[in-house]
Every structure is written in structure tokens, then in C-alpha cells.
């Protein structure tokens, strides 16, 4: 068993234990929060930092097996996306009260790391050139950040629907209803969403730039005319348009959620989506 698998399994166990400690009071309908918002507490924060470190070590050991190669797999891509989300959460938690998001992030992290540990298969790009290796790592980072932003948008849409439902008595409220009530306010989550989009857009811009450099080195073409380039650029323009609309017209709420999901859909249809499924998940070369 490789060290990467061991690190992933240890991280999965840590995430699962932390998730159980936060969900247990909701199942028993007892208060484990301050003012209606879930509070992680200092001990859980320290444990969470350790789990994120284990998770990152597992990714580093698996994705970067050598000095020049890079190893990719569908479970590793999912694990990397979730890890980036946890890193962003950890940094943002120092300036925003968003501990309620752990109710979703911790179970998702446990599942993602468990899958990466149980299904480590993929393919290795052996002896990848410096620019190709850099491009693949940046593209994976952009894919991960925008995936987390899309999941954040879906969560915000669910919270928006929850707010428009009739108020139910606490005793008859479902476990998911109590969990959604424990989430940070929508305005706080909107700030987090746009920070994710800004970071994702910046990394996606680097993906386009490094992709052009790789294309010139391999084919002498600056912009290859294929579907992956088309959909990547459509995603880039979508997120750029969203950020411009946010700055000039103050776009927010459902408009921002729709643009985020459209941009993510374009990215799924690009190289990091359709070709990733064909090459990595289905392993059709």
C-alpha cells in the first residue's frame, strides 16, 4: 500500500470523526451552536488542520510521484477539488463565521478521500515537460476551485429555497432543515462565493496562458481549434462577465448563481471535463 493511499485513508477517518461530532447534536436535536450557528471550537479546528495536512500529503504523494511525471485519476481529481475547498474554508474561517459549512464540507471530504484511497487508479503522464506539467497542475487547480464554487452556488440555492418555506416547529423540523438553518447567512456565503470565483478565474486565466504556451511548443499554434479550447474560453468569458457585472451592476443572488453554474457547465465540457472523463475515468486514451 502506497503512502498516498495511507494518507488519504487517515484523512478520511479524521474527517468522518469530525463530521460525526458536529452532526450528532443535530440528530438528537440538542444545541451545539452559538446563536443558531454551528461552532467548531478550538479543539476541532486543530484537528481539522491536521486532517487537511494529511489530505494534502496524500495528494502530493500520489499526484507528483516523480520529478517530471504527474499522475491523474478521477478520484484524485475529486479529492484535489475538495482539498482546495477545505483550504479556502480554513483561511476564510479566520475572518468569517462560516463553521456551519463544515456540516457539508466534512462529509464530502470524508467521501472524497475515502474514494481516493480505495480507487487510486488513473494514468501517469510520464516525463512530462516542465510547461505541460505546470499546465496540468494549474488546470487541475482551476477545475477544483470552480467545482467548489459551483457546489457553493448549489448550497446557496438550497438555502434560498429554505428561507422561502413556511416556518416549521422545531420539534417537527427535519435533520436537513436544522442543518440548513445552522449554515452561515446567505450574504456571508455570497462573499465567500465571489472570492472563490475570483480565485478560480485567476487560476483559469493562468490555465489559458500556459495552455497556449504548451500548444505553441507542441504544435506551433497559439490557440488550437478544438472543443476543449472553445469551452474553456467560454467558461473564462462567462466568469469574466460575471465578475464585470458584479463590479459594474452589482450582480448578486440568483443571477450570480446562474452565471456560476453556466460557467461550471462550460468547464465540464472542456478538456478538464469531457476529455477528463474519457481519458481518465473511462481510460480510453
PDB file of C-alpha atoms in Angstrom:
ATOM      1  CA  UNK A   1       0.000   0.000   0.000  1.00  0.00           C
ATOM      2  CA  UNK A   2       1.466   3.354  -1.081  1.00  0.00           C
ATOM      3  CA  UNK A   3       1.929   6.224   1.326  1.00  0.00           C
ATOM      4  CA  UNK A   4      -0.545   8.311  -0.683  1.00  0.00           C
ATOM      5  CA  UNK A   5      -3.309   5.767  -0.065  1.00  0.00           C
ATOM      6  CA  UNK A   6      -2.465   5.603   3.647  1.00  0.00           C
ATOM      7  CA  UNK A   7      -2.587   9.391   3.988  1.00  0.00           C
ATOM      8  CA  UNK A   8      -5.941   9.515   2.184  1.00  0.00           C
ATOM      9  CA  UNK A   9      -7.459   6.828   4.411  1.00  0.00           C
ATOM     10  CA  UNK A  10      -6.186   8.536   7.570  1.00  0.00           C
ATOM     11  CA  UNK A  11      -7.630  11.850   6.370  1.00  0.00           C
ATOM     12  CA  UNK A  12     -10.957  10.142   5.601  1.00  0.00           C
ATOM     13  CA  UNK A  13     -11.130   8.775   9.154  1.00  0.00           C
ATOM     14  CA  UNK A  14     -10.290  12.195  10.634  1.00  0.00           C
ATOM     15  CA  UNK A  15     -12.906  13.966   8.506  1.00  0.00           C
ATOM     16  CA  UNK A  16     -15.537  11.349   9.380  1.00  0.00           C
ATOM     17  CA  UNK A  17     -14.917  11.645  13.132  1.00  0.00           C
ATOM     18  CA  UNK A  18     -15.113  15.439  12.966  1.00  0.00           C
ATOM     19  CA  UNK A  19     -18.288  15.262  10.879  1.00  0.00           C
ATOM     20  CA  UNK A  20     -19.884  12.891  13.379  1.00  0.00           C
ATOM     21  CA  UNK A  21     -19.071  15.211  16.263  1.00  0.00           C
ATOM     22  CA  UNK A  22     -20.875  18.094  14.522  1.00  0.00           C
ATOM     23  CA  UNK A  23     -23.866  16.147  13.192  1.00  0.00           C
ATOM     24  CA  UNK A  24     -24.616  14.236  16.408  1.00  0.00           C
ATOM     25  CA  UNK A  25     -26.257  17.194  18.221  1.00  0.00           C
ATOM     26  CA  UNK A  26     -28.446  17.846  15.170  1.00  0.00           C
ATOM     27  CA  UNK A  27     -29.631  14.248  15.136  1.00  0.00           C
ATOM     28  CA  UNK A  28     -30.505  14.461  18.823  1.00  0.00           C
ATOM     29  CA  UNK A  29     -31.929  17.971  18.338  1.00  0.00           C
ATOM     30  CA  UNK A  30     -29.643  19.384  21.028  1.00  0.00           C
ATOM     31  CA  UNK A  31     -27.866  22.705  20.878  1.00  0.00           C
ATOM     32  CA  UNK A  32     -24.207  22.644  19.883  1.00  0.00           C
ATOM     33  CA  UNK A  33     -24.131  26.100  18.481  1.00  0.00           C
ATOM     34  CA  UNK A  34     -23.878  29.713  19.398  1.00  0.00           C
ATOM     35  CA  UNK A  35     -26.774  31.894  18.319  1.00  0.00           C
ATOM     36  CA  UNK A  36     -28.044  29.226  15.898  1.00  0.00           C
ATOM     37  CA  UNK A  37     -24.725  28.865  14.073  1.00  0.00           C
ATOM     38  CA  UNK A  38     -22.572  25.777  14.409  1.00  0.00           C
ATOM     39  CA  UNK A  39     -19.316  26.428  16.259  1.00  0.00           C
ATOM     40  CA  UNK A  40     -16.319  24.199  15.558  1.00  0.00           C
ATOM     41  CA  UNK A  41     -14.376  25.179  18.659  1.00  0.00           C
ATOM     42  CA  UNK A  42     -10.622  25.335  19.137  1.00  0.00           C
ATOM     43  CA  UNK A  43     -10.062  21.579  19.515  1.00  0.00           C
ATOM     44  CA  UNK A  44     -11.904  20.754  16.298  1.00  0.00           C
ATOM     45  CA  UNK A  45     -10.035  23.487  14.456  1.00  0.00           C
ATOM     46  CA  UNK A  46      -6.698  21.976  15.437  1.00  0.00           C
ATOM     47  CA  UNK A  47      -7.902  18.510  14.444  1.00  0.00           C
ATOM     48  CA  UNK A  48      -9.230  19.899  11.176  1.00  0.00           C
ATOM     49  CA  UNK A  49      -5.829  21.431  10.389  1.00  0.00           C
ATOM     50  CA  UNK A  50      -4.263  18.011  10.922  1.00  0.00           C
ATOM     51  CA  UNK A  51      -6.821  16.340   8.649  1.00  0.00           C
ATOM     52  CA  UNK A  52      -6.188  18.912   5.893  1.00  0.00           C
ATOM     53  CA  UNK A  53      -2.432  18.336   6.249  1.00  0.00           C
ATOM     54  CA  UNK A  54      -2.889  14.561   5.917  1.00  0.00           C
ATOM     55  CA  UNK A  55      -5.130  15.102   2.912  1.00  0.00           C
ATOM     56  CA  UNK A  56      -2.584  17.385   1.230  1.00  0.00           C
ATOM     57  CA  UNK A  57       0.227  14.914   1.904  1.00  0.00           C
ATOM     58  CA  UNK A  58      -1.813  12.157   0.276  1.00  0.00           C
ATOM     59  CA  UNK A  59      -2.379  14.266  -2.835  1.00  0.00           C
ATOM     60  CA  UNK A  60       1.275  15.281  -3.077  1.00  0.00           C
ATOM     61  CA  UNK A  61       2.473  11.687  -2.718  1.00  0.00           C
ATOM     62  CA  UNK A  62       0.047  10.426  -5.369  1.00  0.00           C
ATOM     63  CA  UNK A  63      -0.209  13.166  -7.989  1.00  0.00           C
ATOM     64  CA  UNK A  64       3.506  14.010  -8.043  1.00  0.00           C
ATOM     65  CA  UNK A  65       5.253  10.625  -7.920  1.00  0.00           C
ATOM     66  CA  UNK A  66       8.479  11.794  -9.546  1.00  0.00           C
ATOM     67  CA  UNK A  67      10.468  14.826 -10.512  1.00  0.00           C
ATOM     68  CA  UNK A  68       8.933  15.095 -14.004  1.00  0.00           C
ATOM     69  CA  UNK A  69       5.826  12.918 -14.185  1.00  0.00           C
ATOM     70  CA  UNK A  70       2.292  13.591 -12.995  1.00  0.00           C
ATOM     71  CA  UNK A  71      -0.375  11.038 -12.063  1.00  0.00           C
ATOM     72  CA  UNK A  72      -4.078  11.737 -12.691  1.00  0.00           C
ATOM     73  CA  UNK A  73      -7.219   9.818 -11.769  1.00  0.00           C
ATOM     74  CA  UNK A  74     -10.910  10.604 -11.376  1.00  0.00           C
ATOM     75  CA  UNK A  75     -10.890  10.028  -7.617  1.00  0.00           C
ATOM     76  CA  UNK A  76      -7.733  12.113  -7.236  1.00  0.00           C
ATOM     77  CA  UNK A  77      -9.331  14.988  -9.161  1.00  0.00           C
ATOM     78  CA  UNK A  78     -12.344  14.887  -6.833  1.00  0.00           C
ATOM     79  CA  UNK A  79     -10.059  14.681  -3.802  1.00  0.00           C
ATOM     80  CA  UNK A  80      -7.992  17.649  -5.011  1.00  0.00           C
ATOM     81  CA  UNK A  81     -11.123  19.754  -5.572  1.00  0.00           C
ATOM     82  CA  UNK A  82     -12.405  19.046  -2.072  1.00  0.00           C
ATOM     83  CA  UNK A  83      -8.972  19.679  -0.540  1.00  0.00           C
ATOM     84  CA  UNK A  84      -8.822  23.099  -2.190  1.00  0.00           C
ATOM     85  CA  UNK A  85     -12.266  23.814  -0.775  1.00  0.00           C
ATOM     86  CA  UNK A  86     -11.106  22.873   2.709  1.00  0.00           C
ATOM     87  CA  UNK A  87      -8.019  25.079   2.397  1.00  0.00           C
ATOM     88  CA  UNK A  88     -10.167  28.037   1.319  1.00  0.00           C
ATOM     89  CA  UNK A  89     -12.573  27.356   4.200  1.00  0.00           C
ATOM     90  CA  UNK A  90      -9.708  27.189   6.710  1.00  0.00           C
ATOM     91  CA  UNK A  91      -8.314  30.536   5.577  1.00  0.00           C
ATOM     92  CA  UNK A  92     -11.710  32.232   5.389  1.00  0.00           C
ATOM     93  CA  UNK A  93     -12.765  30.915   8.810  1.00  0.00           C
ATOM     94  CA  UNK A  94     -10.274  33.287  10.436  1.00  0.00           C
ATOM     95  CA  UNK A  95     -12.188  36.317   9.144  1.00  0.00           C
ATOM     96  CA  UNK A  96     -15.758  34.989   8.721  1.00  0.00           C
ATOM     97  CA  UNK A  97     -18.109  32.901  10.883  1.00  0.00           C
ATOM     98  CA  UNK A  98     -18.707  30.040   8.456  1.00  0.00           C
ATOM     99  CA  UNK A  99     -18.350  26.992  10.714  1.00  0.00           C
ATOM    100  CA  UNK A 100     -21.800  25.799   9.600  1.00  0.00           C
ATOM    101  CA  UNK A 101     -20.342  24.913   6.200  1.00  0.00           C
ATOM    102  CA  UNK A 102     -18.443  22.105   7.922  1.00  0.00           C
ATOM    103  CA  UNK A 103     -21.727  20.176   8.083  1.00  0.00           C
ATOM    104  CA  UNK A 104     -21.407  19.786   4.303  1.00  0.00           C
ATOM    105  CA  UNK A 105     -17.651  20.027   3.803  1.00  0.00           C
ATOM    106  CA  UNK A 106     -16.627  17.368   6.323  1.00  0.00           C
ATOM    107  CA  UNK A 107     -18.848  14.530   4.975  1.00  0.00           C
ATOM    108  CA  UNK A 108     -17.879  15.485   1.405  1.00  0.00           C
ATOM    109  CA  UNK A 109     -14.194  15.443   2.363  1.00  0.00           C
ATOM    110  CA  UNK A 110     -14.556  12.068   4.087  1.00  0.00           C
ATOM    111  CA  UNK A 111     -16.192  10.548   0.995  1.00  0.00           C
ATOM    112  CA  UNK A 112     -13.693  12.114  -1.438  1.00  0.00           C
ATOM    113  CA  UNK A 113     -10.613  10.993   0.485  1.00  0.00           C
ATOM    114  CA  UNK A 114     -12.072   7.518   1.007  1.00  0.00           C
ATOM    115  CA  UNK A 115     -12.704   7.171  -2.728  1.00  0.00           C
ATOM    116  CA  UNK A 116      -9.167   8.360  -3.497  1.00  0.00           C
ATOM    117  CA  UNK A 117      -7.824   5.753  -1.093  1.00  0.00           C
ATOM    118  CA  UNK A 118      -9.990   2.910  -2.396  1.00  0.00           C
ATOM    119  CA  UNK A 119      -9.781   3.765  -6.107  1.00  0.00           C
ATOM    120  CA  UNK A 120      -6.254   5.089  -6.710  1.00  0.00           C
ATOM    121  CA  UNK A 121      -6.293   4.056 -10.375  1.00  0.00           C
ATOM    122  CA  UNK A 122      -5.546   6.511 -13.157  1.00  0.00           C
ATOM    123  CA  UNK A 123      -2.800   7.138 -15.644  1.00  0.00           C
ATOM    124  CA  UNK A 124       0.612   8.720 -15.435  1.00  0.00           C
ATOM    125  CA  UNK A 125       1.914  11.377 -17.791  1.00  0.00           C
ATOM    126  CA  UNK A 126       5.493  10.164 -17.653  1.00  0.00           C
ATOM    127  CA  UNK A 127       8.368  12.536 -18.315  1.00  0.00           C
ATOM    128  CA  UNK A 128       6.014  15.473 -18.851  1.00  0.00           C
ATOM    129  CA  UNK A 129       7.804  18.615 -19.920  1.00  0.00           C
ATOM    130  CA  UNK A 130       8.093  21.496 -17.492  1.00  0.00           C
ATOM    131  CA  UNK A 131       5.358  23.537 -19.163  1.00  0.00           C
ATOM    132  CA  UNK A 132       2.994  20.604 -19.650  1.00  0.00           C
ATOM    133  CA  UNK A 133       3.378  19.537 -16.018  1.00  0.00           C
ATOM    134  CA  UNK A 134       2.787  23.127 -14.866  1.00  0.00           C
ATOM    135  CA  UNK A 135      -0.221  23.477 -17.171  1.00  0.00           C
ATOM    136  CA  UNK A 136      -1.819  20.261 -15.886  1.00  0.00           C
ATOM    137  CA  UNK A 137      -1.346  21.261 -12.249  1.00  0.00           C
ATOM    138  CA  UNK A 138      -2.782  24.742 -12.848  1.00  0.00           C
ATOM    139  CA  UNK A 139      -5.716  23.308 -14.822  1.00  0.00           C
ATOM    140  CA  UNK A 140      -6.450  20.847 -12.015  1.00  0.00           C
ATOM    141  CA  UNK A 141      -6.379  23.717  -9.510  1.00  0.00           C
ATOM    142  CA  UNK A 142      -8.740  25.827 -11.625  1.00  0.00           C
ATOM    143  CA  UNK A 143     -11.082  22.870 -12.068  1.00  0.00           C
ATOM    144  CA  UNK A 144     -11.074  22.269  -8.321  1.00  0.00           C
ATOM    145  CA  UNK A 145     -11.764  25.877  -7.326  1.00  0.00           C
ATOM    146  CA  UNK A 146     -14.575  26.316  -9.824  1.00  0.00           C
ATOM    147  CA  UNK A 147     -16.081  22.970  -8.804  1.00  0.00           C
ATOM    148  CA  UNK A 148     -16.140  24.153  -5.180  1.00  0.00           C
ATOM    149  CA  UNK A 149     -17.690  27.456  -6.312  1.00  0.00           C
ATOM    150  CA  UNK A 150     -20.408  25.544  -8.184  1.00  0.00           C
ATOM    151  CA  UNK A 151     -21.133  23.403  -5.110  1.00  0.00           C
ATOM    152  CA  UNK A 152     -21.292  26.597  -3.048  1.00  0.00           C
ATOM    153  CA  UNK A 153     -23.804  28.043  -5.535  1.00  0.00           C
ATOM    154  CA  UNK A 154     -25.963  24.902  -5.285  1.00  0.00           C
ATOM    155  CA  UNK A 155     -25.889  25.112  -1.478  1.00  0.00           C
ATOM    156  CA  UNK A 156     -26.905  28.789  -1.629  1.00  0.00           C
ATOM    157  CA  UNK A 157     -29.801  27.908  -3.939  1.00  0.00           C
ATOM    158  CA  UNK A 158     -30.961  25.293  -1.412  1.00  0.00           C
ATOM    159  CA  UNK A 159     -30.719  27.847   1.401  1.00  0.00           C
ATOM    160  CA  UNK A 160     -32.688  30.366  -0.667  1.00  0.00           C
ATOM    161  CA  UNK A 161     -35.477  27.832  -1.100  1.00  0.00           C
ATOM    162  CA  UNK A 162     -35.355  27.006   2.613  1.00  0.00           C
ATOM    163  CA  UNK A 163     -35.839  30.677   3.504  1.00  0.00           C
ATOM    164  CA  UNK A 164     -38.994  30.888   1.375  1.00  0.00           C
ATOM    165  CA  UNK A 165     -40.650  27.887   3.018  1.00  0.00           C
ATOM    166  CA  UNK A 166     -43.181  28.280   5.847  1.00  0.00           C
ATOM    167  CA  UNK A 167     -41.604  28.202   9.294  1.00  0.00           C
ATOM    168  CA  UNK A 168     -41.980  24.754  10.897  1.00  0.00           C
ATOM    169  CA  UNK A 169     -41.977  23.955  14.619  1.00  0.00           C
ATOM    170  CA  UNK A 170     -38.515  22.960  15.861  1.00  0.00           C
ATOM    171  CA  UNK A 171     -39.715  19.541  17.009  1.00  0.00           C
ATOM    172  CA  UNK A 172     -41.046  18.603  13.558  1.00  0.00           C
ATOM    173  CA  UNK A 173     -38.161  20.055  11.559  1.00  0.00           C
ATOM    174  CA  UNK A 174     -36.127  17.556   9.545  1.00  0.00           C
ATOM    175  CA  UNK A 175     -32.442  16.919  10.139  1.00  0.00           C
ATOM    176  CA  UNK A 176     -31.593  18.620   6.830  1.00  0.00           C
ATOM    177  CA  UNK A 177     -33.787  21.565   7.741  1.00  0.00           C
ATOM    178  CA  UNK A 178     -31.911  22.027  11.014  1.00  0.00           C
ATOM    179  CA  UNK A 179     -28.605  21.661   9.179  1.00  0.00           C
ATOM    180  CA  UNK A 180     -29.570  24.352   6.650  1.00  0.00           C
ATOM    181  CA  UNK A 181     -30.686  26.613   9.490  1.00  0.00           C
ATOM    182  CA  UNK A 182     -27.207  26.236  11.005  1.00  0.00           C
ATOM    183  CA  UNK A 183     -25.498  27.476   7.841  1.00  0.00           C
ATOM    184  CA  UNK A 184     -23.950  30.956   7.646  1.00  0.00           C
ATOM    185  CA  UNK A 185     -26.239  33.747   6.320  1.00  0.00           C
ATOM    186  CA  UNK A 186     -26.651  33.998   2.562  1.00  0.00           C
ATOM    187  CA  UNK A 187     -24.874  37.364   2.439  1.00  0.00           C
ATOM    188  CA  UNK A 188     -21.823  35.850   4.119  1.00  0.00           C
ATOM    189  CA  UNK A 189     -21.860  32.896   1.749  1.00  0.00           C
ATOM    190  CA  UNK A 190     -22.190  35.232  -1.224  1.00  0.00           C
ATOM    191  CA  UNK A 191     -18.963  36.973  -0.197  1.00  0.00           C
ATOM    192  CA  UNK A 192     -17.274  33.564   0.016  1.00  0.00           C
ATOM    193  CA  UNK A 193     -18.704  32.547  -3.367  1.00  0.00           C
ATOM    194  CA  UNK A 194     -17.264  35.582  -5.139  1.00  0.00           C
ATOM    195  CA  UNK A 195     -13.878  35.074  -3.514  1.00  0.00           C
ATOM    196  CA  UNK A 196     -13.885  31.534  -4.846  1.00  0.00           C
ATOM    197  CA  UNK A 197     -14.866  32.839  -8.276  1.00  0.00           C
ATOM    198  CA  UNK A 198     -12.104  35.470  -8.229  1.00  0.00           C
ATOM    199  CA  UNK A 199      -9.500  32.862  -7.308  1.00  0.00           C
ATOM    200  CA  UNK A 200     -10.906  30.377  -9.816  1.00  0.00           C
ATOM    201  CA  UNK A 201     -10.977  32.989 -12.590  1.00  0.00           C
ATOM    202  CA  UNK A 202      -7.378  33.991 -11.902  1.00  0.00           C
ATOM    203  CA  UNK A 203      -6.195  30.364 -11.999  1.00  0.00           C
ATOM    204  CA  UNK A 204      -8.326  29.699 -15.090  1.00  0.00           C
ATOM    205  CA  UNK A 205      -6.591  32.654 -16.769  1.00  0.00           C
ATOM    206  CA  UNK A 206      -3.235  31.057 -15.981  1.00  0.00           C
ATOM    207  CA  UNK A 207      -4.594  27.792 -17.405  1.00  0.00           C
ATOM    208  CA  UNK A 208      -5.391  29.519 -20.701  1.00  0.00           C
ATOM    209  CA  UNK A 209      -1.971  31.206 -20.809  1.00  0.00           C
ATOM    210  CA  UNK A 210       0.041  28.071 -20.012  1.00  0.00           C
ATOM    211  CA  UNK A 211      -2.149  26.063 -22.388  1.00  0.00           C
ATOM    212  CA  UNK A 212      -1.268  28.487 -25.181  1.00  0.00           C
ATOM    213  CA  UNK A 213       2.437  28.139 -24.358  1.00  0.00           C
ATOM    214  CA  UNK A 214       2.202  24.331 -24.418  1.00  0.00           C
ATOM    215  CA  UNK A 215       0.289  24.482 -27.700  1.00  0.00           C
ATOM    216  CA  UNK A 216       2.971  26.669 -29.298  1.00  0.00           C
ATOM    217  CA  UNK A 217       5.736  24.337 -28.111  1.00  0.00           C
ATOM    218  CA  UNK A 218       3.945  21.210 -29.365  1.00  0.00           C
ATOM    219  CA  UNK A 219       2.043  22.366 -32.471  1.00  0.00           C
ATOM    220  CA  UNK A 220       3.215  25.979 -33.146  1.00  0.00           C
ATOM    221  CA  UNK A 221      -0.442  27.083 -32.867  1.00  0.00           C
ATOM    222  CA  UNK A 222      -1.306  29.719 -30.259  1.00  0.00           C
ATOM    223  CA  UNK A 223      -4.977  28.727 -29.979  1.00  0.00           C
ATOM    224  CA  UNK A 224      -5.793  25.218 -31.229  1.00  0.00           C
ATOM    225  CA  UNK A 225      -9.227  24.960 -32.833  1.00  0.00           C
ATOM    226  CA  UNK A 226     -10.791  22.163 -30.795  1.00  0.00           C
ATOM    227  CA  UNK A 227     -13.728  21.751 -28.431  1.00  0.00           C
ATOM    228  CA  UNK A 228     -11.659  21.835 -25.238  1.00  0.00           C
ATOM    229  CA  UNK A 229     -10.219  25.242 -26.093  1.00  0.00           C
ATOM    230  CA  UNK A 230     -13.644  26.555 -27.142  1.00  0.00           C
ATOM    231  CA  UNK A 231     -15.402  25.517 -23.936  1.00  0.00           C
ATOM    232  CA  UNK A 232     -12.501  26.636 -21.734  1.00  0.00           C
ATOM    233  CA  UNK A 233     -12.661  30.097 -23.320  1.00  0.00           C
ATOM    234  CA  UNK A 234     -16.456  30.157 -22.979  1.00  0.00           C
ATOM    235  CA  UNK A 235     -16.055  29.371 -19.280  1.00  0.00           C
ATOM    236  CA  UNK A 236     -13.410  32.092 -18.963  1.00  0.00           C
ATOM    237  CA  UNK A 237     -15.650  34.670 -20.654  1.00  0.00           C
ATOM    238  CA  UNK A 238     -18.626  33.605 -18.501  1.00  0.00           C
ATOM    239  CA  UNK A 239     -16.794  34.087 -15.221  1.00  0.00           C
ATOM    240  CA  UNK A 240     -15.171  37.263 -16.520  1.00  0.00           C
ATOM    241  CA  UNK A 241     -18.616  38.587 -17.462  1.00  0.00           C
ATOM    242  CA  UNK A 242     -19.980  37.659 -14.041  1.00  0.00           C
ATOM    243  CA  UNK A 243     -17.186  39.487 -12.235  1.00  0.00           C
ATOM    244  CA  UNK A 244     -17.595  42.511 -14.529  1.00  0.00           C
ATOM    245  CA  UNK A 245     -21.341  42.532 -13.882  1.00  0.00           C
ATOM    246  CA  UNK A 246     -20.686  42.265 -10.167  1.00  0.00           C
ATOM    247  CA  UNK A 247     -18.357  45.277 -10.306  1.00  0.00           C
ATOM    248  CA  UNK A 248     -20.401  47.500 -12.641  1.00  0.00           C
ATOM    249  CA  UNK A 249     -24.002  46.482 -11.893  1.00  0.00           C
ATOM    250  CA  UNK A 250     -23.797  44.855  -8.501  1.00  0.00           C
ATOM    251  CA  UNK A 251     -24.983  41.435  -9.693  1.00  0.00           C
ATOM    252  CA  UNK A 252     -25.780  39.093  -6.845  1.00  0.00           C
ATOM    253  CA  UNK A 253     -28.273  36.476  -5.692  1.00  0.00           C
ATOM    254  CA  UNK A 254     -29.855  34.238  -8.289  1.00  0.00           C
ATOM    255  CA  UNK A 255     -28.173  35.999 -11.208  1.00  0.00           C
ATOM    256  CA  UNK A 256     -24.743  35.209  -9.744  1.00  0.00           C
ATOM    257  CA  UNK A 257     -25.759  31.608  -9.034  1.00  0.00           C
ATOM    258  CA  UNK A 258     -26.951  31.068 -12.617  1.00  0.00           C
ATOM    259  CA  UNK A 259     -23.785  32.525 -14.151  1.00  0.00           C
ATOM    260  CA  UNK A 260     -21.639  30.417 -11.826  1.00  0.00           C
ATOM    261  CA  UNK A 261     -23.387  27.197 -12.824  1.00  0.00           C
ATOM    262  CA  UNK A 262     -23.260  28.090 -16.539  1.00  0.00           C
ATOM    263  CA  UNK A 263     -19.529  28.777 -16.316  1.00  0.00           C
ATOM    264  CA  UNK A 264     -19.020  25.490 -14.496  1.00  0.00           C
ATOM    265  CA  UNK A 265     -21.047  23.644 -17.158  1.00  0.00           C
ATOM    266  CA  UNK A 266     -18.789  25.066 -19.883  1.00  0.00           C
ATOM    267  CA  UNK A 267     -15.741  23.917 -17.932  1.00  0.00           C
ATOM    268  CA  UNK A 268     -17.201  20.426 -17.659  1.00  0.00           C
ATOM    269  CA  UNK A 269     -17.460  20.362 -21.442  1.00  0.00           C
ATOM    270  CA  UNK A 270     -13.865  21.484 -21.879  1.00  0.00           C
ATOM    271  CA  UNK A 271     -10.725  19.383 -21.602  1.00  0.00           C
ATOM    272  CA  UNK A 272     -10.909  19.197 -17.822  1.00  0.00           C
ATOM    273  CA  UNK A 273     -14.445  17.830 -18.195  1.00  0.00           C
ATOM    274  CA  UNK A 274     -15.304  15.742 -21.241  1.00  0.00           C
ATOM    275  CA  UNK A 275     -11.751  14.743 -22.107  1.00  0.00           C
ATOM    276  CA  UNK A 276     -11.005  14.110 -18.457  1.00  0.00           C
ATOM    277  CA  UNK A 277     -13.933  11.679 -18.307  1.00  0.00           C
ATOM    278  CA  UNK A 278     -12.845   9.921 -21.495  1.00  0.00           C
ATOM    279  CA  UNK A 279      -9.117   9.780 -20.773  1.00  0.00           C
ATOM    280  CA  UNK A 280      -9.086   9.230 -17.034  1.00  0.00           C
ATOM    281  CA  UNK A 281     -12.410   7.802 -15.902  1.00  0.00           C
ATOM    282  CA  UNK A 282     -13.131   5.639 -18.932  1.00  0.00           C
ATOM    283  CA  UNK A 283      -9.421   5.210 -19.697  1.00  0.00           C
ATOM    284  CA  UNK A 284      -9.852   5.247 -23.450  1.00  0.00           C
ATOM    285  CA  UNK A 285      -6.560   7.006 -24.051  1.00  0.00           C
TER     286      UNK A 285
END
